[in-house]
Short mmCIF file of C-alpha atoms in Angstrom, two decimals:
data_model
loop_
_atom_site.label_atom_id
_atom_site.label_comp_id
_atom_site.label_asym_id
_atom_site.label_seq_id
_atom_site.Cartn_x
_atom_site.Cartn_y
_atom_site.Cartn_z
CA MET X 22 27.35 -249.16 124.26
CA ALA X 23 28.71 -248.95 120.25
CA ILE X 24 31.37 -246.33 120.47
CA THR X 25 31.44 -245.65 116.59
CA ASN X 26 31.50 -242.56 115.60
CA TYR X 27 31.02 -238.72 117.89
CA THR X 28 28.13 -238.94 118.76
CA GLU X 29 28.01 -242.36 120.51
CA LEU X 30 31.12 -241.25 122.22
CA LYS X 31 29.93 -238.51 123.74
CA ALA X 32 26.61 -240.42 125.03
CA ALA X 33 28.77 -243.47 126.36
CA VAL X 34 31.10 -240.67 128.18
CA ALA X 35 28.14 -239.33 129.56
CA SER X 36 27.38 -242.28 130.95
CA TRP X 37 30.18 -242.88 133.14
CA ILE X 38 30.73 -239.40 133.89
CA THR X 39 29.04 -238.04 137.63
CA SER X 40 26.90 -235.67 136.95
CA ASP X 41 24.63 -234.12 134.81
CA ALA X 42 26.23 -230.78 135.77
CA LEU X 43 29.05 -232.00 133.89
CA THR X 44 26.56 -233.03 130.66
CA ALA X 45 27.80 -229.07 128.84
CA GLN X 46 31.42 -229.85 128.60
CA ILE X 47 31.39 -233.37 127.36
CA PRO X 48 32.52 -231.92 123.97
CA ASP X 49 35.58 -230.45 125.97
CA PHE X 50 36.66 -233.23 127.35
CA ILE X 51 37.13 -235.05 124.08
CA GLN X 52 38.66 -232.10 122.51
CA PHE X 53 41.32 -232.27 125.34
CA ALA X 54 41.43 -235.76 125.24
CA GLU X 55 41.94 -235.38 121.06
CA ILE X 56 44.88 -232.81 121.61
CA GLU X 57 46.77 -235.85 123.70
CA LEU X 58 45.98 -237.69 121.18
CA ASN X 59 47.21 -236.03 118.24
CA ALA X 60 50.58 -235.51 120.45
CA GLU X 61 51.04 -238.29 121.26
CA LEU X 62 50.63 -240.60 118.10
CA ARG X 63 51.43 -240.43 114.34
CA ASN X 64 49.40 -243.21 113.45
CA ARG X 65 49.98 -244.10 109.27
CA ASP X 66 46.09 -243.60 108.72
CA MET X 67 47.33 -240.00 109.76
CA GLN X 68 49.18 -239.83 107.03
CA VAL X 69 46.63 -237.57 103.84
CA ASP X 70 47.89 -235.63 100.37
CA GLU X 71 46.64 -232.64 100.38
CA THR X 72 46.63 -230.84 96.90
CA LEU X 73 47.38 -226.78 97.13
CA THR X 74 48.47 -224.30 94.49
CA LEU X 75 51.23 -221.96 94.56
CA THR X 76 50.30 -218.91 92.69
CA SER X 77 51.79 -217.38 90.65
CA GLY X 78 53.76 -214.49 92.01
CA THR X 79 53.93 -215.67 95.97
CA SER X 80 56.60 -217.34 98.16
CA THR X 81 54.03 -218.68 100.01
CA VAL X 82 51.39 -221.44 100.68
CA SER X 83 48.87 -221.69 104.47
CA LEU X 84 49.02 -225.16 105.59
CA PRO X 85 46.07 -227.05 105.02
CA SER X 86 44.17 -227.67 108.83
CA ARG X 87 44.58 -229.49 111.52
CA PHE X 88 48.45 -229.45 109.84
CA ILE X 89 51.21 -232.04 112.27
CA ASP X 90 54.01 -232.58 110.44
CA PRO X 91 55.78 -232.21 106.88
CA ILE X 92 56.71 -235.28 104.85
CA SER X 93 57.14 -234.24 101.71
CA LEU X 94 56.36 -232.02 98.97
CA GLU X 95 55.76 -232.03 95.34
CA LEU X 96 55.45 -230.07 92.08
CA VAL X 97 52.35 -231.17 89.85
CA ILE X 98 52.45 -230.51 86.11
CA SER X 99 50.32 -232.59 83.48
CA GLY X 100 52.27 -234.86 81.31
CA GLU X 101 54.59 -234.92 84.07
CA ASP X 102 55.98 -237.40 87.06
CA ASN X 103 55.85 -235.84 90.26
CA THR X 104 59.12 -233.49 91.42
CA PRO X 105 60.06 -234.21 94.51
CA LEU X 106 61.03 -230.85 96.22
CA THR X 107 63.79 -230.00 99.18
CA TYR X 108 63.33 -229.43 102.57
CA VAL X 109 65.74 -226.86 104.08
CA LYS X 110 65.48 -225.57 107.99
CA PRO X 111 64.10 -222.00 107.92
CA HIS X 112 67.33 -220.49 108.88
CA ASP X 113 69.22 -222.40 105.69
CA ILE X 114 66.59 -220.76 103.46
CA ILE X 115 67.96 -217.82 101.05
CA LYS X 116 65.28 -215.62 100.15
CA ASN X 117 65.49 -213.78 96.70
CA ILE X 118 62.44 -211.72 96.78
CA SER X 119 62.74 -210.06 93.11
CA SER X 120 63.63 -213.38 91.44
CA ALA X 121 60.32 -215.52 90.19
CA ALA X 122 61.57 -218.77 89.58
CA ARG X 123 60.00 -222.73 89.50
CA PRO X 124 60.22 -223.55 93.50
CA GLN X 125 62.94 -226.57 94.00
CA HIS X 126 63.46 -225.59 97.71
CA TRP X 127 60.86 -225.09 100.92
CA THR X 128 60.60 -225.13 103.86
CA ILE X 129 57.32 -224.74 106.83
CA ASN X 130 57.80 -221.05 108.42
CA GLY X 131 54.90 -220.12 111.13
CA SER X 132 51.25 -221.34 109.33
CA TYR X 133 52.62 -221.20 105.82
CA ILE X 134 54.85 -223.27 103.53
CA GLU X 135 57.71 -220.97 101.74
CA PHE X 136 59.62 -221.13 98.84
CA PRO X 137 63.21 -218.56 98.55
CA ASN X 138 61.30 -216.77 95.61
CA PRO X 139 58.23 -215.37 93.99
CA SER X 140 56.09 -218.48 92.22
CA ASP X 141 57.19 -217.55 88.23
CA GLN X 142 53.48 -219.00 87.62
CA THR X 143 50.93 -221.20 88.93
CA TYR X 144 51.67 -224.64 90.17
CA THR X 145 50.04 -227.64 91.45
CA LEU X 146 51.85 -229.16 94.53
CA SER X 147 51.19 -232.52 96.84
CA PHE X 148 51.80 -232.12 100.11
CA ARG X 149 52.67 -235.43 102.19
CA MET X 150 51.76 -234.34 105.61
CA LEU X 151 50.78 -236.06 109.37
CA LYS X 152 47.00 -234.16 109.92
CA GLY X 153 45.57 -234.46 113.37
CA TYR X 154 42.37 -235.95 114.37
CA ASP X 155 39.42 -233.67 114.75
CA ILE X 156 36.39 -236.37 115.37
CA ALA X 157 34.21 -232.97 115.84
CA SER X 158 34.30 -232.35 111.98
CA THR X 159 34.61 -236.05 110.42
CA THR X 160 31.90 -237.48 113.07
CA THR X 161 34.25 -240.64 113.14
CA ASN X 162 37.73 -241.98 112.20
CA THR X 163 39.69 -245.08 111.90
CA LEU X 164 41.16 -244.40 115.56
CA LEU X 165 37.59 -244.42 117.51
CA THR X 166 36.84 -247.46 115.22
CA LYS X 167 39.55 -249.27 116.02
CA TYR X 168 40.25 -248.16 119.37
CA PRO X 169 37.40 -246.35 120.96
CA LEU X 170 38.08 -247.32 124.70
CA LEU X 171 41.24 -244.74 123.86
CA TYR X 172 38.57 -241.82 122.99
CA LEU X 173 36.58 -242.70 126.40
CA TYR X 174 39.37 -243.32 128.58
CA GLY X 175 41.06 -239.98 127.84
CA ALA X 176 37.90 -238.35 127.48
CA LEU X 177 36.51 -239.66 131.07
CA ALA X 178 39.65 -238.69 132.74
CA GLN X 179 40.01 -235.00 131.40
CA GLY X 180 35.97 -235.07 132.75
CA ALA X 181 37.47 -236.49 136.56
CA ILE X 182 39.97 -233.50 136.08
CA PHE X 183 37.70 -231.36 135.98
CA ALA X 184 35.50 -232.56 138.57
CA ARG X 185 38.40 -233.21 141.24
CA GLU X 186 37.48 -236.92 141.62
CA ASP X 187 41.17 -237.61 141.86
CA GLN X 188 40.96 -241.12 142.37
CA ARG X 189 38.89 -241.86 139.29
CA MET X 190 41.16 -239.24 137.36
CA GLY X 191 44.04 -242.07 138.23
CA LEU X 192 41.46 -244.81 137.11
CA PHE X 193 40.72 -243.15 134.16
CA ALA X 194 43.97 -242.00 133.26
CA GLY X 195 45.73 -245.12 133.51
CA GLN X 196 43.89 -247.23 131.19
CA TYR X 197 44.44 -244.07 129.22
CA SER X 198 47.78 -244.69 128.90
CA LYS X 199 47.63 -248.53 128.79
CA MET X 200 45.55 -248.06 125.57
CA LEU X 201 47.82 -245.22 124.27
CA LEU X 202 50.38 -247.71 124.72
CA LYS X 203 48.72 -250.70 123.04
CA VAL X 204 48.26 -248.32 120.08
CA LYS X 205 51.45 -246.99 119.89
CA LYS X 206 52.83 -250.60 119.69
CA ALA X 207 50.22 -252.13 117.30
CA GLU X 208 51.12 -249.17 114.99
CA ALA X 209 54.75 -250.25 114.99
CA ARG X 210 54.50 -253.76 114.53
CA VAL X 211 51.95 -252.76 111.75
CA GLY X 212 54.95 -250.45 110.05
CA ARG X 213 57.55 -253.49 110.71
CA LEU X 214 54.91 -255.72 108.37
CA VAL X 215 54.75 -253.06 105.81
CA ASN X 216 58.38 -252.05 105.18
CA LEU X 217 59.11 -256.07 104.96
CA ARG X 218 56.49 -256.73 102.41
CA THR X 219 58.44 -254.03 100.90
CA GLU X 220 61.58 -255.36 101.54
CA PHE X 221 60.85 -258.13 99.92
CA ALA X 222 58.75 -257.14 96.79
CA ASN X 223 62.00 -255.41 95.77
CA THR X 224 63.52 -258.60 95.98
CA GLN X 225 61.60 -260.60 93.97
CA ARG X 226 61.88 -257.56 91.55
CA SER X 227 65.60 -257.74 91.92
CA ASN X 228 65.33 -261.37 91.31
CA ILE X 229 63.53 -261.33 88.50
CA ILE X 230 65.46 -258.75 86.32
CA ALA X 231 69.06 -260.68 87.29
CA GLY X 232 67.42 -263.34 86.39
#
């Protein structure tokens, strides 16, 4: 059975579970498995750029949905190169609510991106972040396309936990852990190759400049 989207994933899980009474819980099993995946994985395809708006007179912007971790934040001004803003830890940010200013520093405070001062005008921001998977809303994703068994075994392990089927739980949890390790190793290998290509390209450019 091919598993290329959310509907096919639910059908695959249904074909493996032992009781039709569990069918209604299948979306929950997939969601719980995905929560674990979002906590465990830091794949390259989880890195996304979100366009945000900082409104004049305000000092916070709501974090995008499915936010996991920040990577960078840049100020986008037409006709200029993007300006990287400096991240500071929440307890190190010095607030000045009485003086509006162009943003330079930022932090994460709860469910918000926060700046020390109210903004002196409305700005567009480019926020690079790690974004969690949500197969129920996106229908498919790169993780499911490349590693469908990871989703399948994760959901089946959750189903076995729910049904208190210890033997099946051990089987599916073991297969899930093996697949998870394979994915982490594969993603780490891709990351090393990307870094190697970047270093090689920089070396080539340096040789061209030197020549």
